[in-house]
Amino acid sequence: MMPGNPAEAMMSRFKGRINPEALKALEVAFGIDSQESTFRQYLDYLQNTLTGHWGISLTFFPVEVSTVVRQALPWTLALVGLTTLLAFVLGTVIGIVAGWRRGGLVDSMLPPVFVVTSALPYFWVGMLFILVFSVWTNGALPNDGGYDTALTPGWNMEFIVSVLQHALLPALTILVVSIGGWILTMRNNMVTTLAEDYVRMGRAKGLSNQRIMYDYAAHNAILPNLAGFAMSLGFVVSGSILVEFTFNYPGVGYMLLSAVSNEDFPLMQALFVMITVAVLLAVLVCDFLTLWLDPRARTQD
Amino acid sequence: MSAIASGGAGGAVGEETLAEPTVLADEGGGGRRTRPGAGIIRAIRGNKKAMVGTILLAIFTLVAIAPQLFTSVRDPNKRAFDISLSPSVHHLLGTTSFGQDIWAQLVWGTRQSLLVAVIAGAGACLLSVVIGVSAAYLGGVADDVLSLLIDVFLVLPTFPLIIVIAAYAGSGGFMVVVAVLVVTGWSYGARQLRAQALSLRNRDFLVAARVRGERQSYIIIFEVLPTMISLITANFLGAALYAVLTAAGLQYIGLGDPSSISWGTMLHWGQSAEALQTGQQWWVIAPGLCIALLGAAFALLNYAFDEVSNPALRPVRRVRVKRRAA
């Protein structure tokens, strides 16, 4: 995605401070041969990216970038992946109910509230949670890291409980901020769909409310929401980076920010490429889901 | 985020839902040119969300224009006071652990935060109008290329991209932040506007203009754009909301100019001085609250605008019944 040679950029920053021999050694370590053409270097870079040879991280010298990424990835996937899915499912269900009972209690209460919550900054919500549940309760819930560092990671009860405790506040933060968008879109889609003729047709046929609500209205109303889900994954990713930073959560986002503060370009670039690929994959999955759910999308573009 | 709230996302489905407002505008009869402006005022008066949003925005604008009215401190970054004071009459929100007045920083910080929102929001909005409308209007290969560009930027995870750009550019000043916000913030609006412009393309009044032999640029500027004002406004609000939140996030993680006076920078210093753990909650709560309120103002206005341009979404049931009867 971002053509260029991270190591070279790093070199120029360190030129004054690193002696020529160390520079040479670093050049060899990063596999840079400055004699080669830019195009050749770019090809090498592409090949290395594809094969996962991202070079050596400067922040965690001399650990390979791929090792750092492999350690950070599960944390983010578990925390952000599960929370995002939960927010989407919960939000969609609430949106269906709100749209179905227009003017009802749920419908009149929720939209104004969620318009505001979806405009909240992720990191600030996280900080408020830290203040309320951690500082004011004298550390009832942990606000730092992914697990209690006194424990050794492993599949034992104690460690799993610790991981869950540490994940609770960040997960809650992402949930609170991201759920509003799903509710509002789903509600709006429901409202638009319920005005369609085939819904009236369903009513005229005397179908049960359940049937009309889920099979007729919700099934069709969810289609634009799926496309929206794919697109707003980018927002969730940005939010999770800030959340991970706020809670020092050892995931991909936190790694990205430590890479930035240490000018660790190989790590930065690898993480960025990985995040991009992950988002693109998710978009692809959403496209297939839409194809599966929507016959109109299957016939000719 | 507002992008999500405005409903009806991509592809053919999006185009269908987006076409609706214009159809309704047609039902409204003549006076197309004057409608949007009158609609805005009527909408603000009649809509509680729009009202709250407007009032909030007005307050922030006043503070941004004349911060001197609200605090006697002229240089909020100067370490002029005792450190870590609690809130009192002299220091409404206390002082930081560097001896700066938190209230003064908050008041003076409004200017930059609002400026970023407005400038980056306007820039992104302009870019999306230019790209979106020309894609729809030019058609053919140009449309294919521009649409591809829109789609690429749409799914690109922007925040990591911003972080990487900001890191390459070196700790960014005001203009760097605005530039990256514009570059990453235009795509959603462009897609909406393209869809809207596509549905307008073959309307009678445009055909008439073409038959009259008007130039393309005239048609786009004087015939197409006026009908899109409400959508463009909504896009501006969405882009401004995105800019507020993203700029604050960037400054918070330390990628803005650390000596600038803005809410995000306050949060950055608050976080790095562990303000929460040392009992100086206001250092963190106040700027965050302001960001949230400014963001909410844009989001509320945006949402209210959706309701205006799409009557089906209005909260009152009667409206829909009336429309069906008519």
PDB file of N, CA, C and O in Angstrom, chain B residues 124-156:
ATOM      1  N   ALA B 124     -12.699  18.383   2.821  1.00  0.00           N
ATOM      2  CA  ALA B 124     -13.117  17.036   2.449  1.00  0.00           C
ATOM      3  C   ALA B 124     -14.418  17.087   1.665  1.00  0.00           C
ATOM      4  O   ALA B 124     -14.605  16.361   0.683  1.00  0.00           O
ATOM      5  N   CYS B 125     -15.308  17.970   2.094  1.00  0.00           N
ATOM      6  CA  CYS B 125     -16.607  18.100   1.440  1.00  0.00           C
ATOM      7  C   CYS B 125     -16.421  18.582  -0.003  1.00  0.00           C
ATOM      8  O   CYS B 125     -17.017  18.038  -0.932  1.00  0.00           O
ATOM      9  N   LEU B 126     -15.558  19.583  -0.169  1.00  0.00           N
ATOM     10  CA  LEU B 126     -15.291  20.116  -1.511  1.00  0.00           C
ATOM     11  C   LEU B 126     -14.734  19.025  -2.425  1.00  0.00           C
ATOM     12  O   LEU B 126     -15.178  18.836  -3.556  1.00  0.00           O
ATOM     13  N   LEU B 127     -13.774  18.269  -1.870  1.00  0.00           N
ATOM     14  CA  LEU B 127     -13.159  17.200  -2.648  1.00  0.00           C
ATOM     15  C   LEU B 127     -14.204  16.159  -3.054  1.00  0.00           C
ATOM     16  O   LEU B 127     -14.212  15.665  -4.188  1.00  0.00           O
ATOM     17  N   SER B 128     -15.112  15.851  -2.114  1.00  0.00           N
ATOM     18  CA  SER B 128     -16.094  14.819  -2.442  1.00  0.00           C
ATOM     19  C   SER B 128     -17.101  15.332  -3.468  1.00  0.00           C
ATOM     20  O   SER B 128     -17.564  14.571  -4.309  1.00  0.00           O
ATOM     21  N   VAL B 129     -17.413  16.634  -3.422  1.00  0.00           N
ATOM     22  CA  VAL B 129     -18.307  17.191  -4.440  1.00  0.00           C
ATOM     23  C   VAL B 129     -17.640  17.102  -5.811  1.00  0.00           C
ATOM     24  O   VAL B 129     -18.225  16.600  -6.780  1.00  0.00           O
ATOM     25  N   VAL B 130     -16.386  17.563  -5.870  1.00  0.00           N
ATOM     26  CA  VAL B 130     -15.690  17.584  -7.153  1.00  0.00           C
ATOM     27  C   VAL B 130     -15.580  16.171  -7.727  1.00  0.00           C
ATOM     28  O   VAL B 130     -15.958  15.905  -8.875  1.00  0.00           O
ATOM     29  N   ILE B 131     -15.082  15.247  -6.901  1.00  0.00           N
ATOM     30  CA  ILE B 131     -14.861  13.888  -7.417  1.00  0.00           C
ATOM     31  C   ILE B 131     -16.171  13.151  -7.656  1.00  0.00           C
ATOM     32  O   ILE B 131     -16.376  12.539  -8.707  1.00  0.00           O
ATOM     33  N   GLY B 132     -17.091  13.249  -6.681  1.00  0.00           N
ATOM     34  CA  GLY B 132     -18.347  12.518  -6.805  1.00  0.00           C
ATOM     35  C   GLY B 132     -19.174  12.981  -7.988  1.00  0.00           C
ATOM     36  O   GLY B 132     -19.618  12.180  -8.812  1.00  0.00           O
ATOM     37  N   VAL B 133     -19.351  14.302  -8.097  1.00  0.00           N
ATOM     38  CA  VAL B 133     -20.203  14.818  -9.163  1.00  0.00           C
ATOM     39  C   VAL B 133     -19.558  14.627 -10.529  1.00  0.00           C
ATOM     40  O   VAL B 133     -20.233  14.247 -11.494  1.00  0.00           O
ATOM     41  N   SER B 134     -18.242  14.859 -10.608  1.00  0.00           N
ATOM     42  CA  SER B 134     -17.646  14.684 -11.937  1.00  0.00           C
ATOM     43  C   SER B 134     -17.650  13.214 -12.343  1.00  0.00           C
ATOM     44  O   SER B 134     -17.818  12.908 -13.527  1.00  0.00           O
ATOM     45  N   ALA B 135     -17.502  12.298 -11.384  1.00  0.00           N
ATOM     46  CA  ALA B 135     -17.581  10.877 -11.733  1.00  0.00           C
ATOM     47  C   ALA B 135     -18.931  10.569 -12.360  1.00  0.00           C
ATOM     48  O   ALA B 135     -19.020   9.934 -13.404  1.00  0.00           O
ATOM     49  N   ALA B 136     -19.985  11.043 -11.708  1.00  0.00           N
ATOM     50  CA  ALA B 136     -21.328  10.746 -12.207  1.00  0.00           C
ATOM     51  C   ALA B 136     -21.577  11.443 -13.534  1.00  0.00           C
ATOM     52  O   ALA B 136     -22.186  10.895 -14.438  1.00  0.00           O
ATOM     53  N   TYR B 137     -21.086  12.686 -13.651  1.00  0.00           N
ATOM     54  CA  TYR B 137     -21.440  13.471 -14.817  1.00  0.00           C
ATOM     55  C   TYR B 137     -20.614  13.091 -16.042  1.00  0.00           C
ATOM     56  O   TYR B 137     -21.120  13.095 -17.154  1.00  0.00           O
ATOM     57  N   LEU B 138     -19.331  12.758 -15.821  1.00  0.00           N
ATOM     58  CA  LEU B 138     -18.485  12.419 -16.959  1.00  0.00           C
ATOM     59  C   LEU B 138     -18.806  11.029 -17.497  1.00  0.00           C
ATOM     60  O   LEU B 138     -18.794  10.795 -18.696  1.00  0.00           O
ATOM     61  N   GLY B 139     -19.077  10.096 -16.567  1.00  0.00           N
ATOM     62  CA  GLY B 139     -19.422   8.747 -16.986  1.00  0.00           C
ATOM     63  C   GLY B 139     -18.246   8.034 -17.649  1.00  0.00           C
ATOM     64  O   GLY B 139     -17.119   8.531 -17.662  1.00  0.00           O
ATOM     65  N   GLY B 140     -18.514   6.857 -18.192  1.00  0.00           N
ATOM     66  CA  GLY B 140     -17.504   6.131 -18.955  1.00  0.00           C
ATOM     67  C   GLY B 140     -16.261   5.794 -18.158  1.00  0.00           C
ATOM     68  O   GLY B 140     -16.340   5.461 -16.976  1.00  0.00           O
ATOM     69  N   VAL B 141     -15.117   5.903 -18.840  1.00  0.00           N
ATOM     70  CA  VAL B 141     -13.852   5.521 -18.222  1.00  0.00           C
ATOM     71  C   VAL B 141     -13.553   6.401 -17.007  1.00  0.00           C
ATOM     72  O   VAL B 141     -13.109   5.925 -15.968  1.00  0.00           O
ATOM     73  N   ALA B 142     -13.814   7.705 -17.135  1.00  0.00           N
ATOM     74  CA  ALA B 142     -13.550   8.627 -16.035  1.00  0.00           C
ATOM     75  C   ALA B 142     -14.311   8.184 -14.786  1.00  0.00           C
ATOM     76  O   ALA B 142     -13.774   8.175 -13.677  1.00  0.00           O
ATOM     77  N   ASP B 143     -15.566   7.792 -14.978  1.00  0.00           N
ATOM     78  CA  ASP B 143     -16.368   7.322 -13.860  1.00  0.00           C
ATOM     79  C   ASP B 143     -15.759   6.068 -13.249  1.00  0.00           C
ATOM     80  O   ASP B 143     -15.659   5.938 -12.025  1.00  0.00           O
ATOM     81  N   ASP B 144     -15.333   5.136 -14.125  1.00  0.00           N
ATOM     82  CA  ASP B 144     -14.742   3.895 -13.619  1.00  0.00           C
ATOM     83  C   ASP B 144     -13.521   4.177 -12.766  1.00  0.00           C
ATOM     84  O   ASP B 144     -13.373   3.643 -11.659  1.00  0.00           O
ATOM     85  N   VAL B 145     -12.651   5.045 -13.283  1.00  0.00           N
ATOM     86  CA  VAL B 145     -11.415   5.343 -12.554  1.00  0.00           C
ATOM     87  C   VAL B 145     -11.724   6.027 -11.222  1.00  0.00           C
ATOM     88  O   VAL B 145     -11.229   5.637 -10.161  1.00  0.00           O
ATOM     89  N   LEU B 146     -12.599   7.063 -11.279  1.00  0.00           N
ATOM     90  CA  LEU B 146     -12.917   7.801 -10.061  1.00  0.00           C
ATOM     91  C   LEU B 146     -13.634   6.913  -9.048  1.00  0.00           C
ATOM     92  O   LEU B 146     -13.378   6.981  -7.845  1.00  0.00           O
ATOM     93  N   SER B 147     -14.535   6.053  -9.537  1.00  0.00           N
ATOM     94  CA  SER B 147     -15.247   5.161  -8.622  1.00  0.00           C
ATOM     95  C   SER B 147     -14.288   4.206  -7.938  1.00  0.00           C
ATOM     96  O   SER B 147     -14.406   3.939  -6.742  1.00  0.00           O
ATOM     97  N   LEU B 148     -13.330   3.724  -8.713  1.00  0.00           N
ATOM     98  CA  LEU B 148     -12.334   2.827  -8.122  1.00  0.00           C
ATOM     99  C   LEU B 148     -11.578   3.562  -7.018  1.00  0.00           C
ATOM    100  O   LEU B 148     -11.383   3.046  -5.914  1.00  0.00           O
ATOM    101  N   LEU B 149     -11.197   4.812  -7.313  1.00  0.00           N
ATOM    102  CA  LEU B 149     -10.481   5.624  -6.328  1.00  0.00           C
ATOM    103  C   LEU B 149     -11.324   5.793  -5.065  1.00  0.00           C
ATOM    104  O   LEU B 149     -10.838   5.626  -3.942  1.00  0.00           O
ATOM    105  N   ILE B 150     -12.604   6.101  -5.263  1.00  0.00           N
ATOM    106  CA  ILE B 150     -13.503   6.279  -4.122  1.00  0.00           C
ATOM    107  C   ILE B 150     -13.557   4.998  -3.300  1.00  0.00           C
ATOM    108  O   ILE B 150     -13.417   5.008  -2.078  1.00  0.00           O
ATOM    109  N   ASP B 151     -13.738   3.863  -4.000  1.00  0.00           N
ATOM    110  CA  ASP B 151     -13.856   2.593  -3.284  1.00  0.00           C
ATOM    111  C   ASP B 151     -12.600   2.261  -2.503  1.00  0.00           C
ATOM    112  O   ASP B 151     -12.667   1.769  -1.372  1.00  0.00           O
ATOM    113  N   VAL B 152     -11.440   2.549  -3.113  1.00  0.00           N
ATOM    114  CA  VAL B 152     -10.185   2.248  -2.425  1.00  0.00           C
ATOM    115  C   VAL B 152     -10.096   3.054  -1.130  1.00  0.00           C
ATOM    116  O   VAL B 152      -9.817   2.525  -0.054  1.00  0.00           O
ATOM    117  N   PHE B 153     -10.386   4.364  -1.224  1.00  0.00           N
ATOM    118  CA  PHE B 153     -10.292   5.190  -0.028  1.00  0.00           C
ATOM    119  C   PHE B 153     -11.364   4.848   0.994  1.00  0.00           C
ATOM    120  O   PHE B 153     -11.205   5.063   2.185  1.00  0.00           O
ATOM    121  N   LEU B 154     -12.484   4.328   0.483  1.00  0.00           N
ATOM    122  CA  LEU B 154     -13.586   3.989   1.359  1.00  0.00           C
ATOM    123  C   LEU B 154     -13.227   2.864   2.320  1.00  0.00           C
ATOM    124  O   LEU B 154     -13.556   2.906   3.504  1.00  0.00           O
ATOM    125  N   VAL B 155     -12.535   1.843   1.808  1.00  0.00           N
ATOM    126  CA  VAL B 155     -12.268   0.686   2.659  1.00  0.00           C
ATOM    127  C   VAL B 155     -10.897   0.758   3.325  1.00  0.00           C
ATOM    128  O   VAL B 155     -10.606  -0.026   4.219  1.00  0.00           O
ATOM    129  N   LEU B 156     -10.086   1.698   2.891  1.00  0.00           N
ATOM    130  CA  LEU B 156      -8.777   1.828   3.516  1.00  0.00           C
ATOM    131  C   LEU B 156      -8.958   2.206   4.988  1.00  0.00           C
ATOM    132  O   LEU B 156      -9.700   3.121   5.294  1.00  0.00           O
TER     133      LEU B 156
END
